[in-house]
Amino acid sequence: MLTLHVAEASPGTAVLVDGAHVAAVGPYDDLAAAHPMARVRRWPGILTPGLLNPYGPELLEQTYHPDPREADEFGTEPITGERARALFRADPSRQGASARRGVQRLLAHGTVAIAGELRGRAAQDAVRRAGLAVGRRPAVLPGPASFSPVPLVLLPPLVPGAPARFAVFDVPDRAALVRQGASTCVATVVAGRLVHRRR
């Protein structure tokens, strides 16, 4: 089934998705006229190719993402450093669930690709199952690991035939995305599937 994604502030870059791939990219009116039976998903903000987060190992293997049921004990924010290492040493089975929750946080920030060598099977499996692409890590990392790193790394423009992998941010333009960061993500699509939608 064809799905046409369009964002209010970027109607010139609507994306027509067929299964797991991009069928067409162009102005919404043109694509809607050419494919009147396509299901339409309308979003606020801008549609982008999504983000590459260069901190894959730091966020998925060196950070513990608490289960919501552990909020009373650990809080809800990611845990790093020696405290995270101690949690993983005490119970290595935490690594898989933590990595899966970390991937969900990445998707919620418009990340469709990560970089950095993942050494553990738990993180590798979580990334593979989510369909995140794995890219090359920059030689120099700009700052501390973050779900909204500075600067943001947008992927190349979408083209027909490419994997349907993109993100929508509730901002008026790219300059606002840079200022406000990746937490403005309202939707993330990977392999044609809507894998995150802000409630």
PDB file of C-alpha atoms in Angstrom:
ATOM      1  CA  MET A   1       0.000   0.000   0.000  1.00  0.00           C
ATOM      2  CA  LEU A   2       1.226   3.464  -0.883  1.00  0.00           C
ATOM      3  CA  THR A   3       1.559   6.019   1.908  1.00  0.00           C
ATOM      4  CA  LEU A   4       2.158   9.699   1.271  1.00  0.00           C
ATOM      5  CA  HIS A   5       3.855  11.612   4.087  1.00  0.00           C
ATOM      6  CA  VAL A   6       3.685  15.406   4.102  1.00  0.00           C
ATOM      7  CA  ALA A   7       4.690  17.976   6.710  1.00  0.00           C
ATOM      8  CA  GLU A   8       3.023  21.403   6.979  1.00  0.00           C
ATOM      9  CA  ALA A   9       6.212  23.459   6.782  1.00  0.00           C
ATOM     10  CA  SER A  10       7.815  21.435   3.955  1.00  0.00           C
ATOM     11  CA  PRO A  11       5.059  20.550   1.432  1.00  0.00           C
ATOM     12  CA  GLY A  12       7.623  20.669  -1.364  1.00  0.00           C
ATOM     13  CA  THR A  13       9.358  17.564  -0.020  1.00  0.00           C
ATOM     14  CA  ALA A  14       6.531  15.095   0.475  1.00  0.00           C
ATOM     15  CA  VAL A  15       7.527  11.415   0.404  1.00  0.00           C
ATOM     16  CA  LEU A  16       5.583   8.590  -1.210  1.00  0.00           C
ATOM     17  CA  VAL A  17       6.388   5.259   0.414  1.00  0.00           C
ATOM     18  CA  ASP A  18       5.802   1.860  -1.175  1.00  0.00           C
ATOM     19  CA  GLY A  19       6.528  -0.886   1.333  1.00  0.00           C
ATOM     20  CA  ALA A  20      10.021  -0.396   2.694  1.00  0.00           C
ATOM     21  CA  HIS A  21      11.223   1.986  -0.011  1.00  0.00           C
ATOM     22  CA  VAL A  22      10.774   5.542  -1.232  1.00  0.00           C
ATOM     23  CA  ALA A  23       8.646   5.531  -4.388  1.00  0.00           C
ATOM     24  CA  ALA A  24       8.827   9.277  -5.050  1.00  0.00           C
ATOM     25  CA  VAL A  25       9.825  12.588  -3.507  1.00  0.00           C
ATOM     26  CA  GLY A  26       8.339  15.908  -4.554  1.00  0.00           C
ATOM     27  CA  PRO A  27       5.655  18.515  -4.011  1.00  0.00           C
ATOM     28  CA  TYR A  28       2.664  17.151  -2.135  1.00  0.00           C
ATOM     29  CA  ASP A  29       0.089  18.371  -4.672  1.00  0.00           C
ATOM     30  CA  ASP A  30       1.881  16.613  -7.539  1.00  0.00           C
ATOM     31  CA  LEU A  31       2.279  13.314  -5.683  1.00  0.00           C
ATOM     32  CA  ALA A  32      -1.299  13.375  -4.357  1.00  0.00           C
ATOM     33  CA  ALA A  33      -2.662  13.996  -7.871  1.00  0.00           C
ATOM     34  CA  ALA A  34      -0.556  11.187  -9.357  1.00  0.00           C
ATOM     35  CA  HIS A  35      -1.454   8.730  -6.569  1.00  0.00           C
ATOM     36  CA  PRO A  36      -5.012   9.534  -5.418  1.00  0.00           C
ATOM     37  CA  MET A  37      -5.424   6.157  -3.676  1.00  0.00           C
ATOM     38  CA  ALA A  38      -2.385   6.610  -1.427  1.00  0.00           C
ATOM     39  CA  ARG A  39      -3.030   6.861   2.299  1.00  0.00           C
ATOM     40  CA  VAL A  40      -1.983  10.330   3.477  1.00  0.00           C
ATOM     41  CA  ARG A  41      -0.178  11.027   6.744  1.00  0.00           C
ATOM     42  CA  ARG A  42      -0.014  14.720   7.621  1.00  0.00           C
ATOM     43  CA  TRP A  43       2.516  16.003  10.128  1.00  0.00           C
ATOM     44  CA  PRO A  44       3.346  19.348  11.688  1.00  0.00           C
ATOM     45  CA  GLY A  45       6.743  20.859  10.985  1.00  0.00           C
ATOM     46  CA  ILE A  46       9.329  19.647   8.471  1.00  0.00           C
ATOM     47  CA  LEU A  47      10.072  16.273   6.919  1.00  0.00           C
ATOM     48  CA  THR A  48      13.791  15.418   6.866  1.00  0.00           C
ATOM     49  CA  PRO A  49      15.948  12.423   5.887  1.00  0.00           C
ATOM     50  CA  GLY A  50      16.450  11.809   9.615  1.00  0.00           C
ATOM     51  CA  LEU A  51      19.497  12.021  11.810  1.00  0.00           C
ATOM     52  CA  LEU A  52      22.701  10.076  12.229  1.00  0.00           C
ATOM     53  CA  ASN A  53      23.744   9.865  15.872  1.00  0.00           C
ATOM     54  CA  PRO A  54      27.504   9.239  16.126  1.00  0.00           C
ATOM     55  CA  TYR A  55      27.294   8.025  19.727  1.00  0.00           C
ATOM     56  CA  GLY A  56      26.002   4.485  19.239  1.00  0.00           C
ATOM     57  CA  PRO A  57      28.334   2.719  21.717  1.00  0.00           C
ATOM     58  CA  GLU A  58      28.064   5.451  24.331  1.00  0.00           C
ATOM     59  CA  LEU A  59      24.252   5.522  24.264  1.00  0.00           C
ATOM     60  CA  LEU A  60      23.527   1.827  23.783  1.00  0.00           C
ATOM     61  CA  GLU A  61      26.375   0.009  25.546  1.00  0.00           C
ATOM     62  CA  GLN A  62      27.737   2.435  28.134  1.00  0.00           C
ATOM     63  CA  THR A  63      24.423   3.907  29.296  1.00  0.00           C
ATOM     64  CA  TYR A  64      21.716   2.195  31.311  1.00  0.00           C
ATOM     65  CA  HIS A  65      18.166   3.109  30.323  1.00  0.00           C
ATOM     66  CA  PRO A  66      15.942   2.284  33.296  1.00  0.00           C
ATOM     67  CA  ASP A  67      12.755   0.323  32.866  1.00  0.00           C
ATOM     68  CA  PRO A  68       9.746   2.510  33.791  1.00  0.00           C
ATOM     69  CA  ARG A  69       9.021  -0.016  36.555  1.00  0.00           C
ATOM     70  CA  GLU A  70      12.403   0.897  38.090  1.00  0.00           C
ATOM     71  CA  ALA A  71      11.591   4.609  38.313  1.00  0.00           C
ATOM     72  CA  ASP A  72      11.342   4.582  42.107  1.00  0.00           C
ATOM     73  CA  GLU A  73      14.799   3.051  42.403  1.00  0.00           C
ATOM     74  CA  PHE A  74      16.693   4.560  39.456  1.00  0.00           C
ATOM     75  CA  GLY A  75      14.588   7.435  38.140  1.00  0.00           C
ATOM     76  CA  THR A  76      13.667   7.740  34.483  1.00  0.00           C
ATOM     77  CA  GLU A  77      16.753   9.407  33.004  1.00  0.00           C
ATOM     78  CA  PRO A  78      19.636   7.463  31.426  1.00  0.00           C
ATOM     79  CA  ILE A  79      22.409   6.428  33.820  1.00  0.00           C
ATOM     80  CA  THR A  80      26.043   6.720  32.715  1.00  0.00           C
ATOM     81  CA  GLY A  81      29.556   6.261  34.056  1.00  0.00           C
ATOM     82  CA  GLU A  82      30.497   3.958  36.910  1.00  0.00           C
ATOM     83  CA  ARG A  83      26.914   3.608  38.101  1.00  0.00           C
ATOM     84  CA  ALA A  84      25.860   2.175  34.714  1.00  0.00           C
ATOM     85  CA  ARG A  85      28.872  -0.160  34.653  1.00  0.00           C
ATOM     86  CA  ALA A  86      28.009  -1.393  38.138  1.00  0.00           C
ATOM     87  CA  LEU A  87      24.416  -2.114  37.109  1.00  0.00           C
ATOM     88  CA  PHE A  88      25.580  -4.109  34.087  1.00  0.00           C
ATOM     89  CA  ARG A  89      28.150  -6.021  36.166  1.00  0.00           C
ATOM     90  CA  ALA A  90      25.550  -6.878  38.795  1.00  0.00           C
ATOM     91  CA  ASP A  91      23.095  -8.173  36.189  1.00  0.00           C
ATOM     92  CA  PRO A  92      24.413  -8.616  32.614  1.00  0.00           C
ATOM     93  CA  SER A  93      20.897  -9.456  31.409  1.00  0.00           C
ATOM     94  CA  ARG A  94      20.054  -5.749  31.836  1.00  0.00           C
ATOM     95  CA  GLN A  95      22.088  -4.962  28.722  1.00  0.00           C
ATOM     96  CA  GLY A  96      19.554  -6.250  26.192  1.00  0.00           C
ATOM     97  CA  ALA A  97      16.509  -4.498  27.632  1.00  0.00           C
ATOM     98  CA  SER A  98      18.508  -1.319  28.213  1.00  0.00           C
ATOM     99  CA  ALA A  99      19.746  -1.315  24.601  1.00  0.00           C
ATOM    100  CA  ARG A 100      16.181  -1.763  23.321  1.00  0.00           C
ATOM    101  CA  ARG A 101      14.981   1.158  25.436  1.00  0.00           C
ATOM    102  CA  GLY A 102      17.963   3.194  24.219  1.00  0.00           C
ATOM    103  CA  VAL A 103      17.017   2.477  20.615  1.00  0.00           C
ATOM    104  CA  GLN A 104      13.466   3.667  21.358  1.00  0.00           C
ATOM    105  CA  ARG A 105      14.899   6.912  22.719  1.00  0.00           C
ATOM    106  CA  LEU A 106      16.998   7.320  19.563  1.00  0.00           C
ATOM    107  CA  LEU A 107      13.936   6.793  17.374  1.00  0.00           C
ATOM    108  CA  ALA A 108      12.022   9.337  19.470  1.00  0.00           C
ATOM    109  CA  HIS A 109      14.743  11.851  18.579  1.00  0.00           C
ATOM    110  CA  GLY A 110      14.507  11.278  14.817  1.00  0.00           C
ATOM    111  CA  THR A 111      17.574   9.066  14.621  1.00  0.00           C
ATOM    112  CA  VAL A 112      17.478   6.616  11.718  1.00  0.00           C
ATOM    113  CA  ALA A 113      21.194   5.768  11.687  1.00  0.00           C
ATOM    114  CA  ILE A 114      23.963   5.446  14.244  1.00  0.00           C
ATOM    115  CA  ALA A 115      27.735   5.364  14.064  1.00  0.00           C
ATOM    116  CA  GLY A 116      30.403   3.812  16.240  1.00  0.00           C
ATOM    117  CA  GLU A 117      31.406   0.188  16.682  1.00  0.00           C
ATOM    118  CA  LEU A 118      28.956  -1.783  18.791  1.00  0.00           C
ATOM    119  CA  ARG A 119      30.817  -4.619  20.492  1.00  0.00           C
ATOM    120  CA  GLY A 120      28.031  -6.323  22.409  1.00  0.00           C
ATOM    121  CA  ARG A 121      25.459  -8.637  20.908  1.00  0.00           C
ATOM    122  CA  ALA A 122      22.610  -7.025  22.875  1.00  0.00           C
ATOM    123  CA  ALA A 123      23.123  -3.604  21.296  1.00  0.00           C
ATOM    124  CA  GLN A 124      23.809  -5.078  17.854  1.00  0.00           C
ATOM    125  CA  ASP A 125      20.557  -7.047  17.999  1.00  0.00           C
ATOM    126  CA  ALA A 126      18.555  -4.031  19.186  1.00  0.00           C
ATOM    127  CA  VAL A 127      19.879  -1.913  16.316  1.00  0.00           C
ATOM    128  CA  ARG A 128      19.285  -4.640  13.741  1.00  0.00           C
ATOM    129  CA  ARG A 129      15.738  -5.350  14.917  1.00  0.00           C
ATOM    130  CA  ALA A 130      14.843  -1.664  14.834  1.00  0.00           C
ATOM    131  CA  GLY A 131      16.196  -1.329  11.299  1.00  0.00           C
ATOM    132  CA  LEU A 132      18.604   1.487  12.146  1.00  0.00           C
ATOM    133  CA  ALA A 133      21.297   2.029   9.545  1.00  0.00           C
ATOM    134  CA  VAL A 134      24.913   1.975  10.692  1.00  0.00           C
ATOM    135  CA  GLY A 135      27.146   4.690   9.293  1.00  0.00           C
ATOM    136  CA  ARG A 136      30.741   5.764   9.577  1.00  0.00           C
ATOM    137  CA  ARG A 137      31.747   7.597  12.712  1.00  0.00           C
ATOM    138  CA  PRO A 138      33.356  11.024  12.288  1.00  0.00           C
ATOM    139  CA  ALA A 139      37.053  11.137  13.125  1.00  0.00           C
ATOM    140  CA  VAL A 140      36.405  13.794  15.757  1.00  0.00           C
ATOM    141  CA  LEU A 141      33.304  13.722  17.918  1.00  0.00           C
ATOM    142  CA  PRO A 142      31.936  17.197  18.628  1.00  0.00           C
ATOM    143  CA  GLY A 143      30.955  16.852  22.261  1.00  0.00           C
ATOM    144  CA  PRO A 144      29.405  14.651  24.923  1.00  0.00           C
ATOM    145  CA  ALA A 145      27.131  11.776  23.941  1.00  0.00           C
ATOM    146  CA  SER A 146      23.547  12.937  23.547  1.00  0.00           C
ATOM    147  CA  PHE A 147      20.280  11.969  21.916  1.00  0.00           C
ATOM    148  CA  SER A 148      20.351  15.453  20.405  1.00  0.00           C
ATOM    149  CA  PRO A 149      24.046  15.905  19.599  1.00  0.00           C
ATOM    150  CA  VAL A 150      25.505  19.234  18.582  1.00  0.00           C
ATOM    151  CA  PRO A 151      25.826  19.649  15.691  1.00  0.00           C
ATOM    152  CA  LEU A 152      22.926  17.559  14.377  1.00  0.00           C
ATOM    153  CA  VAL A 153      23.920  15.306  11.478  1.00  0.00           C
ATOM    154  CA  LEU A 154      21.193  15.096   8.831  1.00  0.00           C
ATOM    155  CA  LEU A 155      21.421  12.261   6.324  1.00  0.00           C
ATOM    156  CA  PRO A 156      21.551  12.905   2.552  1.00  0.00           C
ATOM    157  CA  PRO A 157      18.304  13.811   0.755  1.00  0.00           C
ATOM    158  CA  LEU A 158      15.779  11.056   0.082  1.00  0.00           C
ATOM    159  CA  VAL A 159      15.631   9.636  -3.445  1.00  0.00           C
ATOM    160  CA  PRO A 160      13.308   7.151  -5.164  1.00  0.00           C
ATOM    161  CA  GLY A 161      14.370   3.550  -4.586  1.00  0.00           C
ATOM    162  CA  ALA A 162      16.177   4.329  -1.331  1.00  0.00           C
ATOM    163  CA  PRO A 163      15.066   2.806   1.962  1.00  0.00           C
ATOM    164  CA  ALA A 164      12.073   4.671   3.402  1.00  0.00           C
ATOM    165  CA  ARG A 165      13.909   6.067   6.398  1.00  0.00           C
ATOM    166  CA  PHE A 166      13.141   9.607   7.581  1.00  0.00           C
ATOM    167  CA  ALA A 167      11.959  11.787  10.470  1.00  0.00           C
ATOM    168  CA  VAL A 168       9.580  14.686  10.997  1.00  0.00           C
ATOM    169  CA  PHE A 169      10.302  17.517  13.429  1.00  0.00           C
ATOM    170  CA  ASP A 170       7.757  20.032  14.712  1.00  0.00           C
ATOM    171  CA  VAL A 171       9.748  23.121  13.757  1.00  0.00           C
ATOM    172  CA  PRO A 172       9.238  25.699  10.986  1.00  0.00           C
ATOM    173  CA  ASP A 173      12.593  25.130   9.254  1.00  0.00           C
ATOM    174  CA  ARG A 174      16.030  23.517   9.567  1.00  0.00           C
ATOM    175  CA  ALA A 175      17.486  26.521  11.368  1.00  0.00           C
ATOM    176  CA  ALA A 176      14.864  26.048  14.089  1.00  0.00           C
ATOM    177  CA  LEU A 177      15.688  22.334  14.223  1.00  0.00           C
ATOM    178  CA  VAL A 178      19.328  23.186  14.874  1.00  0.00           C
ATOM    179  CA  ARG A 179      18.337  25.656  17.612  1.00  0.00           C
ATOM    180  CA  GLN A 180      15.679  23.508  19.304  1.00  0.00           C
ATOM    181  CA  GLY A 181      17.234  20.083  18.807  1.00  0.00           C
ATOM    182  CA  ALA A 182      16.075  16.565  18.086  1.00  0.00           C
ATOM    183  CA  SER A 183      13.567  16.431  20.945  1.00  0.00           C
ATOM    184  CA  THR A 184      11.162  18.190  18.555  1.00  0.00           C
ATOM    185  CA  CYS A 185      10.712  14.912  16.653  1.00  0.00           C
ATOM    186  CA  VAL A 186       7.062  13.966  16.092  1.00  0.00           C
ATOM    187  CA  ALA A 187       7.507  10.931  13.831  1.00  0.00           C
ATOM    188  CA  THR A 188      10.213   8.530  12.698  1.00  0.00           C
ATOM    189  CA  VAL A 189       9.878   6.073   9.823  1.00  0.00           C
ATOM    190  CA  VAL A 190      12.261   3.152   9.278  1.00  0.00           C
ATOM    191  CA  ALA A 191      11.861   0.638   6.440  1.00  0.00           C
ATOM    192  CA  GLY A 192       8.518   2.246   5.642  1.00  0.00           C
ATOM    193  CA  ARG A 193       7.161   1.598   9.151  1.00  0.00           C
ATOM    194  CA  LEU A 194       6.130   4.305  11.563  1.00  0.00           C
ATOM    195  CA  VAL A 195       8.371   3.366  14.487  1.00  0.00           C
ATOM    196  CA  HIS A 196       7.864   6.488  16.583  1.00  0.00           C
ATOM    197  CA  ARG A 197       4.970   8.895  16.856  1.00  0.00           C
ATOM    198  CA  ARG A 198       4.751  11.546  19.534  1.00  0.00           C
ATOM    199  CA  ARG A 199       1.593  11.079  21.564  1.00  0.00           C
TER     200      ARG A 199
END
